[in-house]
GROMACS .gro file of C-alpha atoms in nm:
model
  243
    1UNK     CA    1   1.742  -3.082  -0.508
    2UNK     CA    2   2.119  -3.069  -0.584
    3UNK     CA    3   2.146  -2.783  -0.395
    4UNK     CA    4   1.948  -2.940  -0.108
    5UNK     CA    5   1.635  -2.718  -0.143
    6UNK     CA    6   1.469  -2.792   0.111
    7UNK     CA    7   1.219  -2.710   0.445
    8UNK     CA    8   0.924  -2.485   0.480
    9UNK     CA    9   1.067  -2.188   0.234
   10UNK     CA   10   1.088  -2.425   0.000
   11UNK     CA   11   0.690  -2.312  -0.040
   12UNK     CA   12   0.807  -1.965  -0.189
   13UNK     CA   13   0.882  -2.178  -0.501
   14UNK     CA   14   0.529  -2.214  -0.560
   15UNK     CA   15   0.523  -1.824  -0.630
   16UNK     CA   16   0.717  -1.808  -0.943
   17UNK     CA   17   0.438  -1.937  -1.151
   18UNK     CA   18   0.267  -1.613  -1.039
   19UNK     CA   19   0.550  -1.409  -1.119
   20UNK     CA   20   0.578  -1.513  -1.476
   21UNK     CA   21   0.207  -1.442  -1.475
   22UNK     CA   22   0.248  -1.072  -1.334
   23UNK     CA   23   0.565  -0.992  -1.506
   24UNK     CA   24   0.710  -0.927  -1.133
   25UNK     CA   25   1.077  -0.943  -1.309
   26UNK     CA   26   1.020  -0.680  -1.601
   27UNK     CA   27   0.806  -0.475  -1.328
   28UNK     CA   28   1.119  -0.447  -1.093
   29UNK     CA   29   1.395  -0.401  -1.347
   30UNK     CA   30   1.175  -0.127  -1.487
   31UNK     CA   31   1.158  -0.012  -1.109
   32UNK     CA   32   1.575  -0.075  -1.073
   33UNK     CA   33   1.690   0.039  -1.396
   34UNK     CA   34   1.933  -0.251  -1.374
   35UNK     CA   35   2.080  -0.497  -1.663
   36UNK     CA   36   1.967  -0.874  -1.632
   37UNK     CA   37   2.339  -0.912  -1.489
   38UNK     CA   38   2.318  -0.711  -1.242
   39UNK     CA   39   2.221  -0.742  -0.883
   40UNK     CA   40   1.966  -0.465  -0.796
   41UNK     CA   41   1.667  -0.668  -0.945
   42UNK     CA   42   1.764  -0.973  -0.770
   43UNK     CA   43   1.791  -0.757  -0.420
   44UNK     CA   44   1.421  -0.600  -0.502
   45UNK     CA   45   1.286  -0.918  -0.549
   46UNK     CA   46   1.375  -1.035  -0.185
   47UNK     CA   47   1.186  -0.795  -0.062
   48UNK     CA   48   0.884  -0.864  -0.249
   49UNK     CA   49   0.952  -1.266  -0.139
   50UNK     CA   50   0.989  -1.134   0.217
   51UNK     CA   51   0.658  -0.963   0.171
   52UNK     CA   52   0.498  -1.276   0.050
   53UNK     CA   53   0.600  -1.528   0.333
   54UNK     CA   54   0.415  -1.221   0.604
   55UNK     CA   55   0.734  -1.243   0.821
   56UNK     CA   56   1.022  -0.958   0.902
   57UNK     CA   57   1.339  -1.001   0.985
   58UNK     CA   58   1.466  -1.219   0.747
   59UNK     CA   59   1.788  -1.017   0.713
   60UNK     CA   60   1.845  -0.959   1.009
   61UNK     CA   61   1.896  -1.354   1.052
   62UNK     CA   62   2.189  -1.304   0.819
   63UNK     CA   63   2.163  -1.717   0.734
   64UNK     CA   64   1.913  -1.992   0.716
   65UNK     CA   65   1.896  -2.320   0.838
   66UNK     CA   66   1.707  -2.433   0.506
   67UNK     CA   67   1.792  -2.357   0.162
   68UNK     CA   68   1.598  -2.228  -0.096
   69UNK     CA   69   1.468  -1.900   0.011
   70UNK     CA   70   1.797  -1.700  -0.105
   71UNK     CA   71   1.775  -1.899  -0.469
   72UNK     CA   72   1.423  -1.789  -0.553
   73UNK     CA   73   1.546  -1.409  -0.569
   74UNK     CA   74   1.821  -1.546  -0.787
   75UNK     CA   75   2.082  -1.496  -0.528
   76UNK     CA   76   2.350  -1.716  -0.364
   77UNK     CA   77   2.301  -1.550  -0.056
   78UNK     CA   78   2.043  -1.332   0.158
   79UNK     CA   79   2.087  -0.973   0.111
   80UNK     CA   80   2.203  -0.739   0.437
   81UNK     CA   81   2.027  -0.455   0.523
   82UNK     CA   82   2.269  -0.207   0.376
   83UNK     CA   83   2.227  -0.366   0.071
   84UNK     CA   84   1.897  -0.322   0.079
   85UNK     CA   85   1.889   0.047   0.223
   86UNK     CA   86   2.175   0.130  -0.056
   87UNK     CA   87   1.924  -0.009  -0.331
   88UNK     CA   88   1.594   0.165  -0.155
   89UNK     CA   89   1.803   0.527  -0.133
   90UNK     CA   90   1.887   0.539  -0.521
   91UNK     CA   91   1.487   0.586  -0.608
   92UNK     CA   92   1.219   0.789  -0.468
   93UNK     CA   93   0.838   0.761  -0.375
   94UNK     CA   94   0.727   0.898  -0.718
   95UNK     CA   95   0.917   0.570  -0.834
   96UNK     CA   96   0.779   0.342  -0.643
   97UNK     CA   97   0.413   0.480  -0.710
   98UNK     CA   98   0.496   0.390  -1.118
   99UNK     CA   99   0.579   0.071  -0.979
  100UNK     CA  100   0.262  -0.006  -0.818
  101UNK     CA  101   0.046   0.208  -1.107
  102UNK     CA  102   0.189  -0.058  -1.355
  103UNK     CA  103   0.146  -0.327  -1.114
  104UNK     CA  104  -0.239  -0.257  -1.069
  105UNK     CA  105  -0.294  -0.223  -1.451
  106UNK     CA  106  -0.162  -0.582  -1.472
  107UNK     CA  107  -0.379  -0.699  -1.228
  108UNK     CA  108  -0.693  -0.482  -1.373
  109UNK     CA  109  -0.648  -0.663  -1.719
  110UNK     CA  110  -0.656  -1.031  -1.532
  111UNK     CA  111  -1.023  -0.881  -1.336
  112UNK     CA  112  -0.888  -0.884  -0.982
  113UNK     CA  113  -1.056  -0.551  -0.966
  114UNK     CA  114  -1.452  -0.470  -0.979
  115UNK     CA  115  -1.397  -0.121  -0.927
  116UNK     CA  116  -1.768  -0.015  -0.812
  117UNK     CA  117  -1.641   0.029  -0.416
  118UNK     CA  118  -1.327   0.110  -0.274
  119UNK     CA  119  -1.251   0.113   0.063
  120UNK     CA  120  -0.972   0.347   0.200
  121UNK     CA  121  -0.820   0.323   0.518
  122UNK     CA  122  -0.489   0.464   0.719
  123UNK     CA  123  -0.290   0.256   0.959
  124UNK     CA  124  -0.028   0.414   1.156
  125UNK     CA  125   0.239   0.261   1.360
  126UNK     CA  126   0.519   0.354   1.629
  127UNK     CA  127   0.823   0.525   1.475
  128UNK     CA  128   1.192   0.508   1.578
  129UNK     CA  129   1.303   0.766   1.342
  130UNK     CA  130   1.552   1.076   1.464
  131UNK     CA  131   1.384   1.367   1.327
  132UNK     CA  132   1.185   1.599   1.467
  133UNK     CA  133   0.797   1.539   1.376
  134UNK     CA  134   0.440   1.617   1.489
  135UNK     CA  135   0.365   1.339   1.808
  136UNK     CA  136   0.032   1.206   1.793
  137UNK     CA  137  -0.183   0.949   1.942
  138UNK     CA  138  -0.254   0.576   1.816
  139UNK     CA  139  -0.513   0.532   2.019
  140UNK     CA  140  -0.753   0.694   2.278
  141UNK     CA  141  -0.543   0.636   2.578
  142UNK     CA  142  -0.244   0.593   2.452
  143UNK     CA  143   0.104   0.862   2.515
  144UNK     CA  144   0.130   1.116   2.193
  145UNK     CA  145   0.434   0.959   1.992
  146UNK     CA  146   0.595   0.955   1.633
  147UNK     CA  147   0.385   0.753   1.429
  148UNK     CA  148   0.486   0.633   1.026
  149UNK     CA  149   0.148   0.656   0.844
  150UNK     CA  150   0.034   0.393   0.536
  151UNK     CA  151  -0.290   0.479   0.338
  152UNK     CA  152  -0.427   0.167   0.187
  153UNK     CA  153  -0.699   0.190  -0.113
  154UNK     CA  154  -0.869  -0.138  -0.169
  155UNK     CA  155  -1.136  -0.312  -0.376
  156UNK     CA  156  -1.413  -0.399  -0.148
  157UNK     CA  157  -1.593  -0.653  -0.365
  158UNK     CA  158  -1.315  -0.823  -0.466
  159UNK     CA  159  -1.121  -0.742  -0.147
  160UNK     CA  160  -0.799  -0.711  -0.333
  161UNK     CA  161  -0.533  -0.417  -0.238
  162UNK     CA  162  -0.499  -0.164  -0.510
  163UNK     CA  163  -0.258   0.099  -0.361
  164UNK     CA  164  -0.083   0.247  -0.079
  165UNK     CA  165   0.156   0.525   0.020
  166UNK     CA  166   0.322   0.646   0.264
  167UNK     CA  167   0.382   0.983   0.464
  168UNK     CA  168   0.556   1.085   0.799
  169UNK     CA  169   0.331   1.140   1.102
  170UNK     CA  170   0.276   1.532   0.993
  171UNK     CA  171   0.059   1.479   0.656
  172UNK     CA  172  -0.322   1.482   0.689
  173UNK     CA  173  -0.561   1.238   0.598
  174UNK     CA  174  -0.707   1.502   0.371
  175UNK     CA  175  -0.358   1.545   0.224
  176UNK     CA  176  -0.294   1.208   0.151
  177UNK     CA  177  -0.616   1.084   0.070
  178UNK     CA  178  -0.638   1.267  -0.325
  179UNK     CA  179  -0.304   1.140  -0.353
  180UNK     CA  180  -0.413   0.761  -0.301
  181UNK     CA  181  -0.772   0.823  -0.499
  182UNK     CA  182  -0.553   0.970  -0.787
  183UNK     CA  183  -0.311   0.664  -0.841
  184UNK     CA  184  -0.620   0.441  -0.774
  185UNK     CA  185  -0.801   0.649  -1.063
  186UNK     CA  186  -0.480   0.556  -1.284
  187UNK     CA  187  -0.516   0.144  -1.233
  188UNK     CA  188  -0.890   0.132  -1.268
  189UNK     CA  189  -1.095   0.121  -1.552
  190UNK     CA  190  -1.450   0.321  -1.447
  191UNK     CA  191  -1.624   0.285  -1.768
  192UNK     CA  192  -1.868   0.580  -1.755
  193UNK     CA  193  -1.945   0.515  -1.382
  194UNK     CA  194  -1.844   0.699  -1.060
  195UNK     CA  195  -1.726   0.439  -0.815
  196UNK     CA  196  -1.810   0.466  -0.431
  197UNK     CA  197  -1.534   0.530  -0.183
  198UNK     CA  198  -1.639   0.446   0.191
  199UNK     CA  199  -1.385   0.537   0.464
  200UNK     CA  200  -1.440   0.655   0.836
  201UNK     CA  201  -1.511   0.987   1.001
  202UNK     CA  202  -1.144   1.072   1.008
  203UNK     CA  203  -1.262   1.155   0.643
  204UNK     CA  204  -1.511   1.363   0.718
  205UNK     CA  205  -1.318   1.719   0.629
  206UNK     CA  206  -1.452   1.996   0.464
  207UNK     CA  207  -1.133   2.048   0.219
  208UNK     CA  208  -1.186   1.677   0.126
  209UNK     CA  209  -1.570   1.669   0.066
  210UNK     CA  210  -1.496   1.941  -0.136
  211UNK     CA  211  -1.229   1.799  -0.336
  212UNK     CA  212  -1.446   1.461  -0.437
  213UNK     CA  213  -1.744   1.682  -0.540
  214UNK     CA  214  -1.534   1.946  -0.726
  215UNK     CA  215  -1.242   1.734  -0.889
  216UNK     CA  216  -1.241   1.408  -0.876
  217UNK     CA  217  -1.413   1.094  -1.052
  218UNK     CA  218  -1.582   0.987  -0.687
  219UNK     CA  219  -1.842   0.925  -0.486
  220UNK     CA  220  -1.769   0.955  -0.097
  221UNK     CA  221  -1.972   0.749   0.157
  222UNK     CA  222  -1.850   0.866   0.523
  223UNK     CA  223  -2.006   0.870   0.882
  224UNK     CA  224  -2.040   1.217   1.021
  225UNK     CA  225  -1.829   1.239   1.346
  226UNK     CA  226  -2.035   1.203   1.661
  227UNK     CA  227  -2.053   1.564   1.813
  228UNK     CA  228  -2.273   1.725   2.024
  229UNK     CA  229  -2.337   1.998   1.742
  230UNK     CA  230  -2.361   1.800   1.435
  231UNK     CA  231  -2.673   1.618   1.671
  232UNK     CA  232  -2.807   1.929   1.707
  233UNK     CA  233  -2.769   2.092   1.349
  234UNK     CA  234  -2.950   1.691   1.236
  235UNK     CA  235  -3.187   1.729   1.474
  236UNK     CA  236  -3.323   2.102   1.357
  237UNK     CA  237  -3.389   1.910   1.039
  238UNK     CA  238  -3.727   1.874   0.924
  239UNK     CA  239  -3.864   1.528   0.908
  240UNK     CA  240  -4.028   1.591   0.560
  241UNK     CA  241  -3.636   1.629   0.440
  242UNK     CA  242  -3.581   1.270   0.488
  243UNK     CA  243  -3.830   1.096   0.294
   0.00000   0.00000   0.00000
């Protein structure tokens, strides 16, 4: 209150009992490879707060009205984005994975996770970035463009998120999806069972089937795409076959 802490951040405070309980400061100095002195961990924990209060464009802001927000990251002041892009461009994705690995096996210690389903999904959205890539569609109707893809694994009974990555618009869903199943398969305890992935028919890949039945600790629940000759190829099925 000296500092006049106050307004609507002021909630972010509310966090750090949450922190403690994660670790989220030994986590991201692990992740930084910073002393206690120095900045880096401070920065990364910004953009975890950031993350937390489901807004964007905090930076870009450069001040706030209220007070508070920049203290909870252990900072005098909010971070600018070249900060923040200097401190993101000194580690890689295999870095940031180990992050979230040791993350999840926190969290599968405290039972956040059930671990029987999974659900795994990919969201894409518009990207702004200057080199050349594959164009593809969003939606139906919409122009081909450059898209940034996530791939999200979550648990479905618990409906908590496990892990994600990322890839450029020219990777697969069957090339990303092991990836995501594999780091999943690092977090999760499956004590002698094989737990169920569902996901839609943008799944539904020969190379992929064949990679959860050959080599990996899954089951795979996915719709078969709607096509004239998989309707066909069901219907030529006997009826005795189903029963």
């Amino acid at each position: 209150m000296a500092d006049k802490i106050c307004g609507t951040l002021i909630g972010i405070w509310l966090l750090l009992p949450e922190h403690l309980r994660l670790g989220s400061w030994d986590l991201l100095k692990a992740w930084s490879g910073a002393a206690d002195e120095q900045v880096q961990t401070r920065l990364a924990m910004q953009l975890v707060n950031e993350r937390a209060l489901c807004v964007k464009g905090i930076r870009q802001k450069r001040t706030l009205s209220q007070k508070g927000f920049e203290l909870a990251n252990g900072l005098p002041f909010i971070a600018t984005d070249s900060a923040i892009h200097h401190l993101l461009d000194e580690h890689t994705v295999a870095d940031a994975q180990q992050l979230q690995i040791a993350l999840g096996k926190i969290r599968q210690t405290f039972g956040h996770y059930d671990g029987r389903i999974l659900a795994i999904d990919p969201h894409r959205v518009q990207s702004y970035s200057k080199r050349q890539m594959p164009r593809r569609k969003k939606h139906k109707d919409s122009k081909p463009a450059k898209l940034a893809q996530t791939f999200f694994c979550l648990d479905a009974d618990s409906e908590q998120p496990i892990c994600f990555t990322t890839a450029s618009s020219g990777r697969t869903v069957t090339q990303a999806t092991p990836e995501i199943l594999k780091m999943a398969a690092k977090i999760l305890k499956f004590n002698g069972h094989k737990p169920l992935v569902m996901a839609d028919n943008e799944h539904y890949t020969v190379q992929l089937l064949d990679w959860i039945s050959e080599a990996s600790p899954y089951d795979l629940l996915v719709p078969m795409p709607n096509y004239p000759s998989i309707r066909r190829s069901i219907q030529q099925v006997a009826e005795q076959a189903f029963t």
